[in-house]
Amino acid sequence: MIQPFRNPSGGLVRRDEPLRFTFNGRSYRGFGGDSLASALLANGVRVVGRSFKYHRPRGVFGLGAEEPNALVQLGVGARTEPNTKSTLVELYDGLVASSQNCWPSVDFDLGAVAGAFSRLLPAGFYYKTFKWPPGWWIKYEPFIRGMAGTGRCSQEPDPDRYEHCHAHCDVLVVGGGPAGLAAALAAGRRGERVILADEQSCLGGMLMAGGDLAWADRAIAALQAMPDVRLIPRAVVFGYYDHNQLGIVERVADHRPPRPGEARQRLWHVHAGRVVLATGAHERPIAFGNNDLPGVMLASAARGYVNRFAVRPGSAAVVFTNNDSAYDAALDLALNGVAIKCVVDARDAPGAAAEKAAASDIEVIAGSEVVEARGSRRVAGAVIAGRKGGAMRMIGCDLICVSGGWNPAVHLHAQARGRPRFDVRIGAFVPGPPVQAEVSVGAARGVFDHAGCIADGTAAGEGGRLADRPAEAALEPIWTVSARGGRRKRFIDLQNDVTDADIGLAIREGYRSVEHVKRYTTLGMGTDQGKTSNMLGFAQIAHALGADISAVGTTTFRPPYAPVTLGALAGSEGGRFFLPNRRTAMHDCHVAAGAAMLQSGPWLRPQSYPRAGESLDDAARREARAVRESVGIVDVSTLGKVEIAGRDAAEFLERVYINRWRNLPMGRCRYGVMLREDGVVFDDGTTTRIGERRYFMTTTTAQAPLVMRRLEYYRRVLWPDLDLRIVNVTDQWAAVAVAGPMSRRLLARVVEALDVDTAALPHMGYGEGRFGGRTARVFRISFSGDLAYEIYVPAGAGPALWSALCEAGVADGVTPYGVDALNTLRIEKGHVAGAELDGRATAADLGLGRMIRADGDFIGRRSLGRPGLGDPARWQLVGLVPEDGATALPHGAKIVDDEPDRYLGELTSTAWSPMLRMPIALALVSAGRDRHGQRLYATSPLAGRIVPVRVRDPHFFDPEGKRLHG
Amino acid sequence: MADSFRASPIGNGRSSLRGPRLAIEEQDWTPVTYLEGAPAGRSLPTAGRFARLGSAVLLPTGPDIYLLIGAHSDAAAIPESFDLAVDQSDAWSQLAIIGPEAAAVLAKGSALDLHPRHFPTGACAAAGFARLRAVLWRSDAERFDLLIGRSHARSLWEWLADATLEYGCAGSADDGRQ
């Protein structure tokens, strides 16, 4: 199969590497080194897609990231990707792509009827549907959304890998054209660490489209020989952030299958000492009638296709320009087999370039413009006329190359908080003074000649000053041709179908700010972010307002410079790597025992240990009953653990807890409550005096990191004068609570060198023993309300401790219990936990008000006098039971009385109590302590349930606490 | 020292991930002592640099805070000279990342500049790694050691097993459990 528009020789494509690809179901051939766009052009495919709003046929318009038209749906199945710029897709064997926004086909698209109604669809019509007729927009909306748009997302999980990595350099060079290569060379020769990133598959930039490629090859070879220079092709620098941090997405394996374990795309976080922006410039078009027809192309793009890819983008071309650069395109096209019908130059007196073209027998028509393109689905001719009047005439052609000048790519400079300024000499914005350590060089600051680019790059690479910019050859500042062409649409923004008339309408309707006109018309809001359209749009706004372009200004340049896949942003932090998990030392013991593991914050904890045929709830009830009847063991390693040491340790505890600590004897534990500065309960736990000036604090699992952070803050910022050390030892200790009437016997069998008699180890006592030759800290503390101990051993001995307890407890029927049973037991005892410590409750609300000591200050004390905290209607902790003694209470239920709209409180924790043999709950209820005995309702509108409940004391089981001393 | 009272948080025994140019080796249980204070008359490593004391290393990890890793006759005398010494032998898991690709795999999780000019042999840092808190030091040109909190060790190991796939690393039997 031949490629009818491919030249037999020339270009940078590898003819010995033939590739097959499929576009819209048809098979084509291309070569290694092709882009999808160049391969389509080589095969004569001119209509690539349909436009966003009017479904007009569109073809390849640009050469790179500026492409507004030739967006394709790339790939199939889970890997399909919408809105891919075919100009940046590297061709590979087996590539499959299709057109977007057309049905049934790109050549016959029913949606094109939208074009016939275009007078009904002006700028802002979508917003207008919201206003009138009232309520109708909801009918239009699905239709409008169905008609408009681009590609389709895959609904399947992304099968590819993505990753992030960090990189550091002295100099980051953005762009691998002549200025960028020169900068990298100069910096590299000084021994600096250099990263050079370029969005194309090979370096060279616009030199590949025409220029001294041999120089580029020498430069690249020299850079590759430098050990501290890293060249990253296929890498878009998409964001420039504070502290000279930049984001780069590297397309590692978009053009070939990834190697095992390799990411498809890699997001680099670059930390740069300084940044050289050699981002080049984007050629801009001039808007004329039907300027969106396939066959209308940027002059530089046409030049790039013949020179780099040996592809003729047409057979006969009209070149329309207002500056010299398009003459290079005209000459190169002519050399490579494209007939140049004429160059239409908007200037009255084109200079030397025109003379050179004329010398090559190219007709130059000065002082003229292309008024409109003719043709149905592709260019068939150009209508030209003198700018100052005169007859129009049609010239037959299938290609119109257009150049309206060049816009320096100031995006990254502006993202780095630079403010571009309008330069009338080139009719575009150029970088202003830099705010961060960055400098723009070459075309990115309006220096377009090869020697100037190299001088710029070299100076910037050496960290020196750039030469003054030469006055550019004048261009004729035109953006949109005169309206003589009649009613043909003149597109400002090809991607979003915004015409000069749309912008005029926005101004007539009262919009003045460029940011508002942008949003009303959608100018520059496509995936190309207006790279070819914004400048034309700004000029059109200025024209309509009768203002200078410099007064109109630019819209805001925000990251990303080019679209970034969500996969690259997420990196590897999806699925099982979404959150790093914490596991206790006994994790494998739980899994081996058949535990259902529960994600609890970052921790994985056993929920319960169901036996064959047992539900999770059944298991939790069995486990809770075992604790009451014999003995259970539970992994409590997740509790926060802090060692506090120093002369002022007791003073510190008095300041952070509401109760008394100075009188805590050696070897005794005490329950403590901490407040926030606003008087609300922050956390609770026990603290034990394990040495003369040494304390061991435990915190709740959930709040442990926050408590640690606060204690550090108090110590280092508020009270640096205290003699105090604070160490987080959470990971050092594995902890098992042994609870139940048989717990003492079990403890004695497992922990050596410990006197377990009540005299030696009373309730809230502490002792130290040995386990496996290692220290065992034993605290007689009970969360369950039964006789219980917490055994702490160094985490490495945790699994052995768990196994030893299981083995030694066989005769007593020792039962491992999980979080559900732990919760059941503490609800039976009315002990508060995370659900009750909800960031709103005070100690008094929770029935802990009597703990507050009478004298001395502590964090939160001064807030306790606030009137709101003494309000008798505050929510207070109560117990609830269903009135019928049987109906389960809905989790998270609201508590109401006979007036269902009066919201009295909420149910915080509920369980089925094996001891009371009925559902029980804790709740926070307005004036709850005065309501004991009242009948209220637990309602869950979500579950559609209303359960009558009786309010009672929250201590359901053993309220006298006799069992603690068993 | 691997015994049932000093169990690994990652697998049974020493886990490893090995490839042609990169190996990650879990280290045996070793004494780790948290030290705090500014003892007079003892020269201590400055921030960002660790000191070797025989086979032990002394790492500064915060203001007046050090970790003493490993056992050594001189090291044994150190804790007494500080205001506070707390045993953290079981609080950490130590991994060695060895080979020409070591810095590359670390760069996937760490924002530190690990170039030999900025992070030479002898350098250390307490810093974030793969969204966790870690202590990292460079033992020689191609070896980094990393301390990670014990409860996070297996999670990090799974992350490393994934991140090193592209270097052709394969794990020993015990990684990747639940």
PDB file of N, CA and C in Angstrom, chain A residues 486-511:
ATOM      1  N   GLY A 486     -18.218  38.051   3.497  1.00  0.00           N
ATOM      2  CA  GLY A 486     -19.616  37.720   3.689  1.00  0.00           C
ATOM      3  C   GLY A 486     -19.844  36.932   4.950  1.00  0.00           C
ATOM      4  N   ARG A 487     -20.762  35.962   4.865  1.00  0.00           N
ATOM      5  CA  ARG A 487     -21.239  35.339   6.086  1.00  0.00           C
ATOM      6  C   ARG A 487     -20.418  34.117   6.478  1.00  0.00           C
ATOM      7  N   ARG A 488     -19.362  33.847   5.799  1.00  0.00           N
ATOM      8  CA  ARG A 488     -18.550  32.683   6.181  1.00  0.00           C
ATOM      9  C   ARG A 488     -18.017  32.884   7.595  1.00  0.00           C
ATOM     10  N   LYS A 489     -17.991  31.817   8.354  1.00  0.00           N
ATOM     11  CA  LYS A 489     -17.474  31.938   9.718  1.00  0.00           C
ATOM     12  C   LYS A 489     -15.963  32.117   9.687  1.00  0.00           C
ATOM     13  N   ARG A 490     -15.522  33.048  10.504  1.00  0.00           N
ATOM     14  CA  ARG A 490     -14.078  33.232  10.699  1.00  0.00           C
ATOM     15  C   ARG A 490     -13.759  32.733  12.108  1.00  0.00           C
ATOM     16  N   PHE A 491     -13.079  31.627  12.190  1.00  0.00           N
ATOM     17  CA  PHE A 491     -12.853  31.003  13.497  1.00  0.00           C
ATOM     18  C   PHE A 491     -11.627  31.587  14.175  1.00  0.00           C
ATOM     19  N   ILE A 492     -11.867  32.069  15.387  1.00  0.00           N
ATOM     20  CA  ILE A 492     -10.773  32.518  16.240  1.00  0.00           C
ATOM     21  C   ILE A 492     -10.206  31.297  16.965  1.00  0.00           C
ATOM     22  N   ASP A 493     -11.124  30.551  17.593  1.00  0.00           N
ATOM     23  CA  ASP A 493     -10.731  29.356  18.337  1.00  0.00           C
ATOM     24  C   ASP A 493     -11.292  28.144  17.602  1.00  0.00           C
ATOM     25  N   LEU A 494     -10.414  27.403  16.960  1.00  0.00           N
ATOM     26  CA  LEU A 494     -10.856  26.258  16.175  1.00  0.00           C
ATOM     27  C   LEU A 494     -11.364  25.144  17.073  1.00  0.00           C
ATOM     28  N   GLN A 495     -10.716  24.946  18.205  1.00  0.00           N
ATOM     29  CA  GLN A 495     -11.122  23.800  19.015  1.00  0.00           C
ATOM     30  C   GLN A 495     -12.508  24.002  19.613  1.00  0.00           C
ATOM     31  N   ASN A 496     -12.810  25.221  20.071  1.00  0.00           N
ATOM     32  CA  ASN A 496     -14.099  25.435  20.719  1.00  0.00           C
ATOM     33  C   ASN A 496     -15.101  26.154  19.829  1.00  0.00           C
ATOM     34  N   ASP A 497     -14.803  26.231  18.537  1.00  0.00           N
ATOM     35  CA  ASP A 497     -15.746  26.829  17.590  1.00  0.00           C
ATOM     36  C   ASP A 497     -16.157  28.243  17.993  1.00  0.00           C
ATOM     37  N   VAL A 498     -15.186  29.078  18.327  1.00  0.00           N
ATOM     38  CA  VAL A 498     -15.473  30.467  18.676  1.00  0.00           C
ATOM     39  C   VAL A 498     -15.091  31.346  17.488  1.00  0.00           C
ATOM     40  N   THR A 499     -16.047  32.154  16.997  1.00  0.00           N
ATOM     41  CA  THR A 499     -15.782  33.006  15.834  1.00  0.00           C
ATOM     42  C   THR A 499     -15.587  34.452  16.277  1.00  0.00           C
ATOM     43  N   ASP A 500     -15.155  35.274  15.333  1.00  0.00           N
ATOM     44  CA  ASP A 500     -15.022  36.701  15.641  1.00  0.00           C
ATOM     45  C   ASP A 500     -16.384  37.288  16.004  1.00  0.00           C
ATOM     46  N   ALA A 501     -17.455  36.766  15.375  1.00  0.00           N
ATOM     47  CA  ALA A 501     -18.795  37.262  15.686  1.00  0.00           C
ATOM     48  C   ALA A 501     -19.173  36.946  17.131  1.00  0.00           C
ATOM     49  N   ASP A 502     -18.761  35.781  17.620  1.00  0.00           N
ATOM     50  CA  ASP A 502     -19.072  35.411  19.007  1.00  0.00           C
ATOM     51  C   ASP A 502     -18.442  36.402  19.979  1.00  0.00           C
ATOM     52  N   ILE A 503     -17.200  36.776  19.691  1.00  0.00           N
ATOM     53  CA  ILE A 503     -16.529  37.710  20.588  1.00  0.00           C
ATOM     54  C   ILE A 503     -17.199  39.084  20.501  1.00  0.00           C
ATOM     55  N   GLY A 504     -17.567  39.481  19.270  1.00  0.00           N
ATOM     56  CA  GLY A 504     -18.280  40.745  19.112  1.00  0.00           C
ATOM     57  C   GLY A 504     -19.575  40.740  19.912  1.00  0.00           C
ATOM     58  N   LEU A 505     -20.296  39.621  19.882  1.00  0.00           N
ATOM     59  CA  LEU A 505     -21.558  39.523  20.614  1.00  0.00           C
ATOM     60  C   LEU A 505     -21.327  39.648  22.120  1.00  0.00           C
ATOM     61  N   ALA A 506     -20.296  38.974  22.608  1.00  0.00           N
ATOM     62  CA  ALA A 506     -20.001  39.039  24.039  1.00  0.00           C
ATOM     63  C   ALA A 506     -19.745  40.483  24.469  1.00  0.00           C
ATOM     64  N   ILE A 507     -19.013  41.212  23.646  1.00  0.00           N
ATOM     65  CA  ILE A 507     -18.735  42.608  23.987  1.00  0.00           C
ATOM     66  C   ILE A 507     -20.043  43.409  23.942  1.00  0.00           C
ATOM     67  N   ARG A 508     -20.880  43.144  22.906  1.00  0.00           N
ATOM     68  CA  ARG A 508     -22.155  43.881  22.817  1.00  0.00           C
ATOM     69  C   ARG A 508     -23.048  43.569  24.000  1.00  0.00           C
ATOM     70  N   GLU A 509     -22.942  42.378  24.533  1.00  0.00           N
ATOM     71  CA  GLU A 509     -23.775  42.007  25.683  1.00  0.00           C
ATOM     72  C   GLU A 509     -23.170  42.479  26.992  1.00  0.00           C
ATOM     73  N   GLY A 510     -22.078  43.211  26.904  1.00  0.00           N
ATOM     74  CA  GLY A 510     -21.608  43.917  28.102  1.00  0.00           C
ATOM     75  C   GLY A 510     -20.362  43.353  28.740  1.00  0.00           C
ATOM     76  N   TYR A 511     -19.803  42.287  28.193  1.00  0.00           N
ATOM     77  CA  TYR A 511     -18.583  41.759  28.796  1.00  0.00           C
ATOM     78  C   TYR A 511     -17.395  42.634  28.411  1.00  0.00           C
TER      79      TYR A 511
END
